[in-house]
């Protein structure tokens, strides 16, 4: 089986993330850049299958700036076999629809049984790129899987609904996305880190994909405003009367 | 006025999703609200009156056997057909799992543009402008779609108000779904908990518990305080990961975003990812035994102390006042 995991470089949410107030785009220099945690989980789904099934190949694909190679190296050190990096200066600030169009074009050049992505990216939060890709490729898609059972020729799993959950399945090839529930990612070990350096990364430009600009509508940022930061209010150390003081506060605020 | 389509999701048990009222209210701000319903035969017409009372002036009804057996395709097919028939200026969908998937497919099919997670919408000439609350409310961003149909997903509970009731005209659409293009729904497992507590999304008061609770049994304490306040119950990811509560309780960057009047954090350190889901609350209260916990940086009323001592006293004090 050949599995392609879609991974994205995002600003580390452990630090403060900033938007550029003039362009409305992410200020990429303001935070450390890391592989999105949800993509480590998606990759784990692929690697777990590879561990159990000899002959499985796991490829990671990312569309992102030059330095997104770091993200690919991290995935290779976890155990992926090779990487594909779509890097093009003109891709800065791409919206979901255009990202999906580019990724779909790159996937079209590949053989695969399964594409696995995160349910939503930490910075974009759209949760739409994987399904847009499936629609473009004419493949069945299952988004937001809480658990994944992969076998030769089919994929099934659980996904949440408003009032419970459903079991869903699809024949392969297919596109899936997974939630935080799906897997706990492994840490790269020493051997993984060493061998990652030798694993191949293919770099693709837009022109190599035969693309130049988005074929459909675009989402455009009109304005960006920063809200004033929240400040701390009253803080007391409990001396036995804290509960009573809090009840007074809630009553004064008409909250009880 | 131009048509504005709303995907009115229907639950597996045949009820309208809780997201529908505010979607119709949002649509009424932009044009003539039209509800698009994709459902099993015989279910849709029963919902028409209800959709009218919520403001739908037209109901585009696609009844097909495929509803409930294929994933995300039925709604997308119904919307595609409605877009062709009604030439809307915008399509609004919930930011739910199904809503997003239908939005994604529709955007590709219509060559439209998608903006997601709007907390409000307005019309500016023939443009649809969406407002977003980004990075846990740290930024307010306005966006629009250029060069194609505007497809907008809306955050649940964010758009307030209601649309004027109408007696909707019903259009029966003939939508045939090619099931082979989509994944299959094999079974539903409805476990809607019997609870009288308010739903987390949209609740006006929320009490959340974190790893500080220490066990599933001790999480009772959070529920007791919530019940004394008539509040919804939430949790940190650490509490979810430890199995104290189901994942649907998770507040934060990768969970639910809440903006209640009152948010009480019990035994939660206030990691940036947790704050991203609650820092727009009007009043924040935190109880934590670590005086340096970051949650205190944003709390209007912080208590450094032990939740196991303070919370029972607080419940007692609240109940005493209620009498
Ligand atoms: C990509 C990513 C996404 C994430 N998304 C989310 C998210 O959506 N939501 C979320 O919540 N987290 C999220 N996290 C995790 C987040 O970083 C924190 O790990 C998590 O919020 C910590 O939960 P906690 O505060 O309950 O636990 P801890 O940080 O362990 O804090 C427990 C607190 O309880 C206090 N305590 C212990 N005992 C008592 C007592 N008896 N009385 C009073 N106080 C006590 C301690 O002092 C401590 O401050 C995410 C992380 C990443 C990397
Ligand atoms: N630029 C990108 N490169 C690779 N994968 C991506 C990219 N953008 C989105 N994805 C994938 O799509 C998932 C959902 O992203 P989004 O739709 O942006 O929330 C991510 O978790 C990734 O798996």
PDB file of N, CA and C in Angstrom, chain A residues 27 41 52 69 92 106 112-113 142 148 154 160 165 192 197 208:
ATOM      1  N   UNK A  27       1.925  36.447  10.542  1.00  0.00           N
ATOM      2  CA  UNK A  27       3.282  36.960  10.674  1.00  0.00           C
ATOM      3  C   UNK A  27       4.177  35.752  10.938  1.00  0.00           C
ATOM      4  N   UNK A  41      -0.372  13.213  14.059  1.00  0.00           N
ATOM      5  CA  UNK A  41      -1.345  12.150  14.338  1.00  0.00           C
ATOM      6  C   UNK A  41      -1.765  11.446  13.050  1.00  0.00           C
ATOM      7  N   UNK A  52       2.803  -2.664  10.730  1.00  0.00           N
ATOM      8  CA  UNK A  52       2.129  -3.965  10.757  1.00  0.00           C
ATOM      9  C   UNK A  52       2.088  -4.633   9.385  1.00  0.00           C
ATOM     10  N   UNK A  69      10.857  22.571   4.687  1.00  0.00           N
ATOM     11  CA  UNK A  69      11.655  21.340   4.615  1.00  0.00           C
ATOM     12  C   UNK A  69      11.841  20.765   6.009  1.00  0.00           C
ATOM     13  N   UNK A  92       2.469  32.298  -1.309  1.00  0.00           N
ATOM     14  CA  UNK A  92       2.293  32.993  -0.022  1.00  0.00           C
ATOM     15  C   UNK A  92       0.856  33.499   0.105  1.00  0.00           C
ATOM     16  N   UNK A 106      -0.650  18.022  -7.520  1.00  0.00           N
ATOM     17  CA  UNK A 106       0.551  17.256  -7.169  1.00  0.00           C
ATOM     18  C   UNK A 106       0.209  15.790  -6.901  1.00  0.00           C
ATOM     19  N   UNK A 112      -1.325   6.258  -5.386  1.00  0.00           N
ATOM     20  CA  UNK A 112      -1.549   6.076  -3.945  1.00  0.00           C
ATOM     21  C   UNK A 112      -2.834   5.302  -3.708  1.00  0.00           C
ATOM     22  N   UNK A 113      -2.909   4.698  -2.523  1.00  0.00           N
ATOM     23  CA  UNK A 113      -4.137   4.017  -2.109  1.00  0.00           C
ATOM     24  C   UNK A 113      -4.930   4.892  -1.149  1.00  0.00           C
ATOM     25  N   UNK A 142     -13.598  10.706   3.643  1.00  0.00           N
ATOM     26  CA  UNK A 142     -14.178  10.643   4.980  1.00  0.00           C
ATOM     27  C   UNK A 142     -13.416  11.649   5.830  1.00  0.00           C
ATOM     28  N   UNK A 148      -9.416   4.965  12.984  1.00  0.00           N
ATOM     29  CA  UNK A 148      -9.213   4.503  11.610  1.00  0.00           C
ATOM     30  C   UNK A 148      -8.831   3.037  11.606  1.00  0.00           C
ATOM     31  N   UNK A 154      -9.757  -1.177   1.729  1.00  0.00           N
ATOM     32  CA  UNK A 154     -10.826  -0.369   2.319  1.00  0.00           C
ATOM     33  C   UNK A 154     -10.380   0.333   3.604  1.00  0.00           C
ATOM     34  N   UNK A 160     -17.800  11.543  14.652  1.00  0.00           N
ATOM     35  CA  UNK A 160     -18.793  12.121  15.553  1.00  0.00           C
ATOM     36  C   UNK A 160     -19.932  12.748  14.759  1.00  0.00           C
ATOM     37  N   UNK A 165     -22.381   9.039  17.255  1.00  0.00           N
ATOM     38  CA  UNK A 165     -21.323   8.800  16.280  1.00  0.00           C
ATOM     39  C   UNK A 165     -21.847   7.903  15.176  1.00  0.00           C
ATOM     40  N   UNK A 192      15.969   7.069  13.590  1.00  0.00           N
ATOM     41  CA  UNK A 192      15.070   7.793  12.690  1.00  0.00           C
ATOM     42  C   UNK A 192      15.650   9.137  12.288  1.00  0.00           C
ATOM     43  N   UNK A 197      18.066  12.066   7.277  1.00  0.00           N
ATOM     44  CA  UNK A 197      18.925  12.942   6.483  1.00  0.00           C
ATOM     45  C   UNK A 197      19.174  12.395   5.089  1.00  0.00           C
ATOM     46  N   UNK A 208       5.852  23.473 -12.771  1.00  0.00           N
ATOM     47  CA  UNK A 208       5.990  22.033 -13.005  1.00  0.00           C
ATOM     48  C   UNK A 208       4.648  21.313 -12.852  1.00  0.00           C
TER      49      UNK A 208
END
